[in-house]
Tab-separated table of C-alpha atoms in Angstrom:
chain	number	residue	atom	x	y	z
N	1	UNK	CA	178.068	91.306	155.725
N	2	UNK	CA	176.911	87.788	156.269
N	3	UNK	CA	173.712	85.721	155.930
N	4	UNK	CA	172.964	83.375	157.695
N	5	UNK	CA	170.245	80.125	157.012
N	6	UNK	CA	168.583	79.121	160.174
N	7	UNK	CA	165.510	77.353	161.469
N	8	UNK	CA	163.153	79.367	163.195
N	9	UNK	CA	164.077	78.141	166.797
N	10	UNK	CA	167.378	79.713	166.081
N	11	UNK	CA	166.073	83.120	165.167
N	12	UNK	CA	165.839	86.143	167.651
N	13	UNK	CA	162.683	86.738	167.183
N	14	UNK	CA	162.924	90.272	168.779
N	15	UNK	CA	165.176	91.293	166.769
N	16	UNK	CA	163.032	89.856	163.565
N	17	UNK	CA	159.813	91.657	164.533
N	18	UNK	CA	161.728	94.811	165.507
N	19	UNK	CA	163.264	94.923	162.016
N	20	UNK	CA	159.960	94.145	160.304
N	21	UNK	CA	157.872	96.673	162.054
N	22	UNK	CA	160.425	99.328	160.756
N	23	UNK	CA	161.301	97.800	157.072
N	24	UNK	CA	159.400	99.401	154.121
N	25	UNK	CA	158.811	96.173	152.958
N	26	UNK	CA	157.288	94.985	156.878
N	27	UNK	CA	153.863	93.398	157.075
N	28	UNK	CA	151.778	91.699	159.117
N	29	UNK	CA	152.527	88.144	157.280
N	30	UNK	CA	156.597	88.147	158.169
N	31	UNK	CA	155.818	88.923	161.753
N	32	UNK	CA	157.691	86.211	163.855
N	33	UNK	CA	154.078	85.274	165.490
N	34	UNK	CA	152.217	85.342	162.574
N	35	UNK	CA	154.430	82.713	160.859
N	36	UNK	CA	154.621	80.626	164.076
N	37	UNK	CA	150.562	80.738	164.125
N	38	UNK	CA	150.856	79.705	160.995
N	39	UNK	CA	153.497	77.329	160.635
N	40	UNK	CA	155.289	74.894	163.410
N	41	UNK	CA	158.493	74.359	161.631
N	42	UNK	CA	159.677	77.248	159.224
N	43	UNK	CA	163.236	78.593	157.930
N	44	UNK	CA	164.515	82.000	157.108
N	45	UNK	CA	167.777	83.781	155.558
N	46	UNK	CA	168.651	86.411	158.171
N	47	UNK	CA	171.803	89.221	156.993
N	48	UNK	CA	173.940	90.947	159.455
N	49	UNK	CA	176.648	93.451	159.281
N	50	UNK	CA	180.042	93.468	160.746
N	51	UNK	CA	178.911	94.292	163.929
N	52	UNK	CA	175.710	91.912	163.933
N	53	UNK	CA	173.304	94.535	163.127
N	54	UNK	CA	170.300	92.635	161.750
N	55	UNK	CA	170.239	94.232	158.346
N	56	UNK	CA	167.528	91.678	156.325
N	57	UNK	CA	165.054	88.644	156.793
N	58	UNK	CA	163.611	86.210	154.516
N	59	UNK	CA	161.490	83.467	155.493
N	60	UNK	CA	161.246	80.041	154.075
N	61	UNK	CA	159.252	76.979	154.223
N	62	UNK	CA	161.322	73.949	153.148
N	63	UNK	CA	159.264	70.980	152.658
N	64	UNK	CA	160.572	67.762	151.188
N	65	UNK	CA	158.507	64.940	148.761
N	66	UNK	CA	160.026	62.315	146.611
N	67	UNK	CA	163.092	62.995	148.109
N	68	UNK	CA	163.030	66.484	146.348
N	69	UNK	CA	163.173	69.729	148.461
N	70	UNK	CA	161.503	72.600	147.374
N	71	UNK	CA	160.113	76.148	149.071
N	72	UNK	CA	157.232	77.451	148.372
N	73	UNK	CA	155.070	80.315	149.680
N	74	UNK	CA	152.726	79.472	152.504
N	75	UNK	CA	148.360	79.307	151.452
N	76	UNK	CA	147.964	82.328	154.289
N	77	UNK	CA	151.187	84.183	154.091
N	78	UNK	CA	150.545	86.890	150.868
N	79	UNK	CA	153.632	88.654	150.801
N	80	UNK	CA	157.010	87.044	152.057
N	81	UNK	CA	159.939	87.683	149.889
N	82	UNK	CA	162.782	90.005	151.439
N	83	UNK	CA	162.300	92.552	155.202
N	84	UNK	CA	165.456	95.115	154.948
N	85	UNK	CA	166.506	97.263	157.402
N	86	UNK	CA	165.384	100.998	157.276
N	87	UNK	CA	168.394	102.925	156.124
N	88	UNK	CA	168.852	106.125	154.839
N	89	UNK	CA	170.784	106.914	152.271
N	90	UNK	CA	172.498	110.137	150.146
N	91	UNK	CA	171.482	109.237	147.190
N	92	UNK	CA	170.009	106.330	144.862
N	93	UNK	CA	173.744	105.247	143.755
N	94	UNK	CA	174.424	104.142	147.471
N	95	UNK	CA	170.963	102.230	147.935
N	96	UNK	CA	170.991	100.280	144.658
N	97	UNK	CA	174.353	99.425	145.682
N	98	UNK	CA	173.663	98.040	149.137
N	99	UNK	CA	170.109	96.821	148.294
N	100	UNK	CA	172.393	94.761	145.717
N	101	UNK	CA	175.300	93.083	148.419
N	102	UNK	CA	172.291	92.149	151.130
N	103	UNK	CA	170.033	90.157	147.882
N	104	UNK	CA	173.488	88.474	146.862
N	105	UNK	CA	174.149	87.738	150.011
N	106	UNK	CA	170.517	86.120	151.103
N	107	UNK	CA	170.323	84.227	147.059
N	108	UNK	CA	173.816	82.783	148.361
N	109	UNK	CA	172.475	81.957	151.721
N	110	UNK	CA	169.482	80.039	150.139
N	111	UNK	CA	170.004	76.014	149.963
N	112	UNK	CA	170.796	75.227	146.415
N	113	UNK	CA	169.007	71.941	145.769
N	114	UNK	CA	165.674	73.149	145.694
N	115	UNK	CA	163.608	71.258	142.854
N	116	UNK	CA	160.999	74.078	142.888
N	117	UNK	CA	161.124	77.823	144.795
N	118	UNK	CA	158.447	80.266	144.336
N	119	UNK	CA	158.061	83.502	146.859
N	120	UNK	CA	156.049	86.507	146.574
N	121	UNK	CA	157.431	90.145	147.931
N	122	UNK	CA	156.096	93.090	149.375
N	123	UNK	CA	155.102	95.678	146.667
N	124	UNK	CA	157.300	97.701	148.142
N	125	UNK	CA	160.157	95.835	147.692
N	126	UNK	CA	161.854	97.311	144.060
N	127	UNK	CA	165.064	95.363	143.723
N	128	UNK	CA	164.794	91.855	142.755
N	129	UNK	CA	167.407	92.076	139.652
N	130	UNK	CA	169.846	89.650	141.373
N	131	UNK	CA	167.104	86.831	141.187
N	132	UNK	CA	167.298	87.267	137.885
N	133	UNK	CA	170.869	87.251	137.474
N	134	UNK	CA	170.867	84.036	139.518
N	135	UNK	CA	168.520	82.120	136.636
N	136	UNK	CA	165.236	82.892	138.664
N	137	UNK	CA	162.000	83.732	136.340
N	138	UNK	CA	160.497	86.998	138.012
N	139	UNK	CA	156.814	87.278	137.531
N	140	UNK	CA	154.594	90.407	138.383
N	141	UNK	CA	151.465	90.213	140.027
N	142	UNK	CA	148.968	92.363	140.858
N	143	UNK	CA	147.072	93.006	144.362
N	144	UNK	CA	144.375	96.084	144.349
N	145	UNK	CA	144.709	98.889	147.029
N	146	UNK	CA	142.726	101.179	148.390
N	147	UNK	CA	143.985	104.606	150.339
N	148	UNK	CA	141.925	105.793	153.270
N	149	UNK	CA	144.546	108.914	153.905
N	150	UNK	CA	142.153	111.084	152.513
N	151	UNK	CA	139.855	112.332	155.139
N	152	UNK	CA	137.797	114.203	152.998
N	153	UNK	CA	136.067	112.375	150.748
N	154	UNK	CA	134.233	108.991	151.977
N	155	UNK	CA	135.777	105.476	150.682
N	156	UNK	CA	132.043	105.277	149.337
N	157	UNK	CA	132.143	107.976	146.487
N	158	UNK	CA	134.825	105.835	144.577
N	159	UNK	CA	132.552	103.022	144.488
N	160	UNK	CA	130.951	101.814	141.670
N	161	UNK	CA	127.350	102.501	141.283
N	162	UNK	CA	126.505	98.529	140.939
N	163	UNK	CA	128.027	98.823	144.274
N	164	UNK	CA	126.155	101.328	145.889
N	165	UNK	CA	122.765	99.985	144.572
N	166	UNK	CA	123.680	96.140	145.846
N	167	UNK	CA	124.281	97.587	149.494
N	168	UNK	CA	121.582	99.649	149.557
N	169	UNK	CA	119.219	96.166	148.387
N	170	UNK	CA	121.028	94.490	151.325
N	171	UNK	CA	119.772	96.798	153.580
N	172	UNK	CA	116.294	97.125	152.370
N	173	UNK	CA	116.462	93.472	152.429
N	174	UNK	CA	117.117	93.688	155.695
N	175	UNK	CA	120.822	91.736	156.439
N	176	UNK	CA	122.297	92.624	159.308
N	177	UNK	CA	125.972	92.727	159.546
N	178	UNK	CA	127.508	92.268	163.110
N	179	UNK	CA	131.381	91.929	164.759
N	180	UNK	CA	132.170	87.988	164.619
N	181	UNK	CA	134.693	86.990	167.488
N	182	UNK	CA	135.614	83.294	166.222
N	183	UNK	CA	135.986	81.533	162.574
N	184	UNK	CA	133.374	79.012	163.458
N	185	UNK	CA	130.804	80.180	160.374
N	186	UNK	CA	133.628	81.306	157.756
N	187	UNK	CA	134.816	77.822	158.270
N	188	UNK	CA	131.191	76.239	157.806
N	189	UNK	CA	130.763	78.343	154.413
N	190	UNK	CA	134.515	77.185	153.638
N	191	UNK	CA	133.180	73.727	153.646
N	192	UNK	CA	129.589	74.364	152.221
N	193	UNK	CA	131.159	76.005	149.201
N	194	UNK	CA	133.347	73.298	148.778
N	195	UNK	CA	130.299	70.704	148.491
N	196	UNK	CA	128.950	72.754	145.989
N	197	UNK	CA	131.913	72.765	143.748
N	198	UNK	CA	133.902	75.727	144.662
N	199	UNK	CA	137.119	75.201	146.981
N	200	UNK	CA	138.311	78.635	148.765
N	201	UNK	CA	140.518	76.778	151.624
N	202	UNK	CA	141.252	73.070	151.535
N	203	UNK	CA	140.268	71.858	154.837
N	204	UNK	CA	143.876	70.579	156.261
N	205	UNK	CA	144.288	74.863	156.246
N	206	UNK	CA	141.421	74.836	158.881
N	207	UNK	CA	143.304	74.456	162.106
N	208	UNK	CA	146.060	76.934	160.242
N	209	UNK	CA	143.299	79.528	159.361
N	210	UNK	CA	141.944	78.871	163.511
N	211	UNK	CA	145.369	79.331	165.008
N	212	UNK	CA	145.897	82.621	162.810
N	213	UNK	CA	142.442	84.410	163.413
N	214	UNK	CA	143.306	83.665	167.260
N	215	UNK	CA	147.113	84.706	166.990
N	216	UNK	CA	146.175	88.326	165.476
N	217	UNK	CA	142.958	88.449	167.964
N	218	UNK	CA	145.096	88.281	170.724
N	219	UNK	CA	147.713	91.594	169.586
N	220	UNK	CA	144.149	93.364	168.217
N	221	UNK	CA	145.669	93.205	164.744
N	222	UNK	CA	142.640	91.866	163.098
N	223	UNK	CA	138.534	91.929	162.922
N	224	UNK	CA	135.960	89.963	161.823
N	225	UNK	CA	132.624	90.632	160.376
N	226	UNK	CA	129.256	88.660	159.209
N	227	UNK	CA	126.551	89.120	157.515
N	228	UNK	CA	122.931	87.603	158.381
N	229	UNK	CA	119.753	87.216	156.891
N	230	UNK	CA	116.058	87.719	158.613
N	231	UNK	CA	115.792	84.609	160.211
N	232	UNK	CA	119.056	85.454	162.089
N	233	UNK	CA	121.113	83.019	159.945
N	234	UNK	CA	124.867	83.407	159.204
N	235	UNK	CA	125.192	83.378	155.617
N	236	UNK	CA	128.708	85.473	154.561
N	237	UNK	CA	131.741	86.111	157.389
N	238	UNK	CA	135.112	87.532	156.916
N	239	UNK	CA	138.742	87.919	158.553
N	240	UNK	CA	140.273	91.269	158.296
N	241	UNK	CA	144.001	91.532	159.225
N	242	UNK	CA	145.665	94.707	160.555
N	243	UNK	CA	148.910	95.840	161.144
N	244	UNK	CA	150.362	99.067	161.648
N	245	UNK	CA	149.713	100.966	157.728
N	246	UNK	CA	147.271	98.605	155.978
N	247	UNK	CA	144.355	96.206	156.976
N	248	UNK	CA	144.130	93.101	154.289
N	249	UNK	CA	141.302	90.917	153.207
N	250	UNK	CA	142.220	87.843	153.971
N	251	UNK	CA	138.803	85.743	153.337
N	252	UNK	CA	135.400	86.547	152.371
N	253	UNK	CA	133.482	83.909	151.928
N	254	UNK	CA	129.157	84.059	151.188
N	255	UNK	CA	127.280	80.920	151.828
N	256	UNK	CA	126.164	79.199	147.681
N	257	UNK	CA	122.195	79.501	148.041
N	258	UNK	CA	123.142	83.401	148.684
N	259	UNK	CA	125.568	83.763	146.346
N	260	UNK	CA	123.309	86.097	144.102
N	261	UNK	CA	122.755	88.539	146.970
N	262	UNK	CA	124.552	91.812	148.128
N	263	UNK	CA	126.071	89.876	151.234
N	264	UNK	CA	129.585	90.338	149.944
N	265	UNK	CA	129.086	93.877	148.780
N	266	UNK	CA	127.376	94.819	152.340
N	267	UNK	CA	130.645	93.029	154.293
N	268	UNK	CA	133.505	94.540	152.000
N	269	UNK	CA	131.704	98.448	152.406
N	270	UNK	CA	131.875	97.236	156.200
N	271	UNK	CA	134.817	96.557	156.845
N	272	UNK	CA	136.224	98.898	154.668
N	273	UNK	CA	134.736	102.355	156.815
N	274	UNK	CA	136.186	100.113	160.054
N	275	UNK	CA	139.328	99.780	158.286
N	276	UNK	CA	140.150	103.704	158.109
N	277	UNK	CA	140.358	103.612	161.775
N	278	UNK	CA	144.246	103.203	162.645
N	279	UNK	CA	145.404	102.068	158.986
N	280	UNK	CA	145.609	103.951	155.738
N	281	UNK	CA	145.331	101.184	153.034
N	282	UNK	CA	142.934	98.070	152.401
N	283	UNK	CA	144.965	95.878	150.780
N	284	UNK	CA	142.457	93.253	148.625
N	285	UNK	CA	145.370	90.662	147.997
N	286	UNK	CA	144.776	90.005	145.042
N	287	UNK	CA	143.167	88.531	142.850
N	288	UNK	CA	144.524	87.563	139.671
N	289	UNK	CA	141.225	85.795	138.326
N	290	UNK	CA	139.025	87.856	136.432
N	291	UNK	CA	136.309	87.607	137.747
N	292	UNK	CA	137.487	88.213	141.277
N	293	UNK	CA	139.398	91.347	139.993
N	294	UNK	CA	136.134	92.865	138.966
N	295	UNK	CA	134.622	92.821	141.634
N	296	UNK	CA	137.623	94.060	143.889
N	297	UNK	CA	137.750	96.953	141.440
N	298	UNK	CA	134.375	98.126	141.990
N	299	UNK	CA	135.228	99.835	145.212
N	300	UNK	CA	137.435	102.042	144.034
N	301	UNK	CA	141.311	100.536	144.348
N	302	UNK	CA	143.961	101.283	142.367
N	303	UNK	CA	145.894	97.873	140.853
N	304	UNK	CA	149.236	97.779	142.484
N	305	UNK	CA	151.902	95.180	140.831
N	306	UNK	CA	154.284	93.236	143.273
N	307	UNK	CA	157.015	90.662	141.991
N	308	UNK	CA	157.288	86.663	142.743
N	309	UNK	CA	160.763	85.250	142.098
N	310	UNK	CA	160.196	81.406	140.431
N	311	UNK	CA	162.721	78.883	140.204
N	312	UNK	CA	162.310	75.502	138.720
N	313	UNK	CA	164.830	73.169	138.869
N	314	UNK	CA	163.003	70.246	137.549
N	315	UNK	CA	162.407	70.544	133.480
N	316	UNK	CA	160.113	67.578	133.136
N	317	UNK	CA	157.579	70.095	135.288
């Protein structure tokens, strides 16, 4: 078994996405184009076996500042963290025991001057122990996810009645909600919102966020939907990414003078009854602020914890 640190024009990126799409821990954020849409330069820990079988991926984003390098998870990317190979095994013994050799291997693998490392896995990925062993903090975070396997029952009957009501005033209030093919208006209510106060994306994420919504556009692995008013003006949009078990809600954002309305509600009940076509889960990502939880909660989701490995290497920080 070896792993390997590369740079991302070094990686067979065939290989990466074919690995991905079949990992349990695979997701739409550590496809190959997805981080290229997202990033120009990147890095990644790749593991092979004997007979260069990919077995494992991890991507990376190096940066340096003050002479200090550090990696730290991307603004856009949700879950990174550790892809392994689909393997079956005979029982729990053997899979701890491989799961263990690949982490060892990638932690090794991983430049050891970093001042500051901080990635977030897949909540399916169950075996971070080594991190810990190697003087990483391990922190658990939750996302809230909703399953659309059952076919008989509507999303809509696990929704809170504050829910119900506000969509039901949208609509008697007459906002229309309609398909949105560009991120022209979620990126003009990204920037009103941040006059008024409240900062969802800084703006040198913009052309990031662009490339992205264009990127997953392209393979059909994402939607977007806004919500207008009666005088036929945008005032909430958001980007819905898909892959091939879950769609995730990436943005939402509602314009500040409509803040107080059931534009959000009206988008997320939207998207969600589009989502249950081809996927099985809406993922929320997130969040971890109260507030935000709350209202992620009221459509029914279940809170789901996934790990982030921290290291700090600096202990005036």
């Amino acid at each position: 078994m070896q792993a390997t640190f590369l740079q991302n024009h070094q990686i067979d990126f065939t290989g990466w996405d074919q690995l991905v799409q079949q990992s349990p821990q695979g997701n739409i954020f550590m496809q190959s184009w997805y981080i290229n849409a997202m990033l120009a330069q990147w890095q990644a820990v790749v593991v092979h076996d004997d007979k260069q079988n990919l077995l494992a991926v991890m991507p990376m984003l190096i940066k340096s500042k003050y002479y200090l390098k550090y990696s730290l998870q991307p603004i856009l990317a949700k879950y990174w963290g550790i892809c392994l190979a689909n393997k079956i095994f005979s029982n729990h013994y053997e899979e701890y025991s491989w799961k263990k050799k690949v982490v060892e291997a990638i932690i090794q693998a991983i430049p050891q001057k970093l001042a500051k490392f901080n990635h977030s896995f897949s909540p399916a990925f169950d075996y971070l122990l080594p991190f810990y062993w190697n003087k990483y903090q391990l922190v658990t975070r939750y996302t809230y996810i909703l399953s659309l396997k059952n076919t008989s029952t509507k999303p809509e009957e696990g929704f809170s009645k504050s829910v119900t009501k506000k969509v039901n005033k949208a609509l008697k209030n007459e906002l229309i909600i309609r398909p949105e093919h560009d991120v022209n208006l979620l990126l003009k209510l990204f920037e009103e919102n941040e006059n008024s106060g409240k900062l969802i994306l800084p703006k040198s994420h913009y052309q990031q966020y662009t490339n992205i919504q264009q990127a997953c556009a392209e393979r059909g692995q994402c939607f977007m939907l806004s919500v207008f008013n009666q005088e036929n003006s945008g005032i909430a949009s958001g980007l819905f990414l898909q892959d091939w078990h879950t769609t995730y809600f990436l943005s939402g954002i509602v314009s500040p003078a409509y803040r107080q309305t059931a534009a959000m509600p009206l988008l997320v009940t939207e998207a969600i009854k589009k989502a249950q076509t081809g996927t099985d889960n809406f993922d929320f990502l997130g969040s971890m602020m109260e507030t935000i939880e709350s209202f992620f909660r009221s459509f029914g989701p279940k809170p789901v914890a996934y790990m982030a490995a921290k290291k700090n290497a600096l202990p005036f920080i």
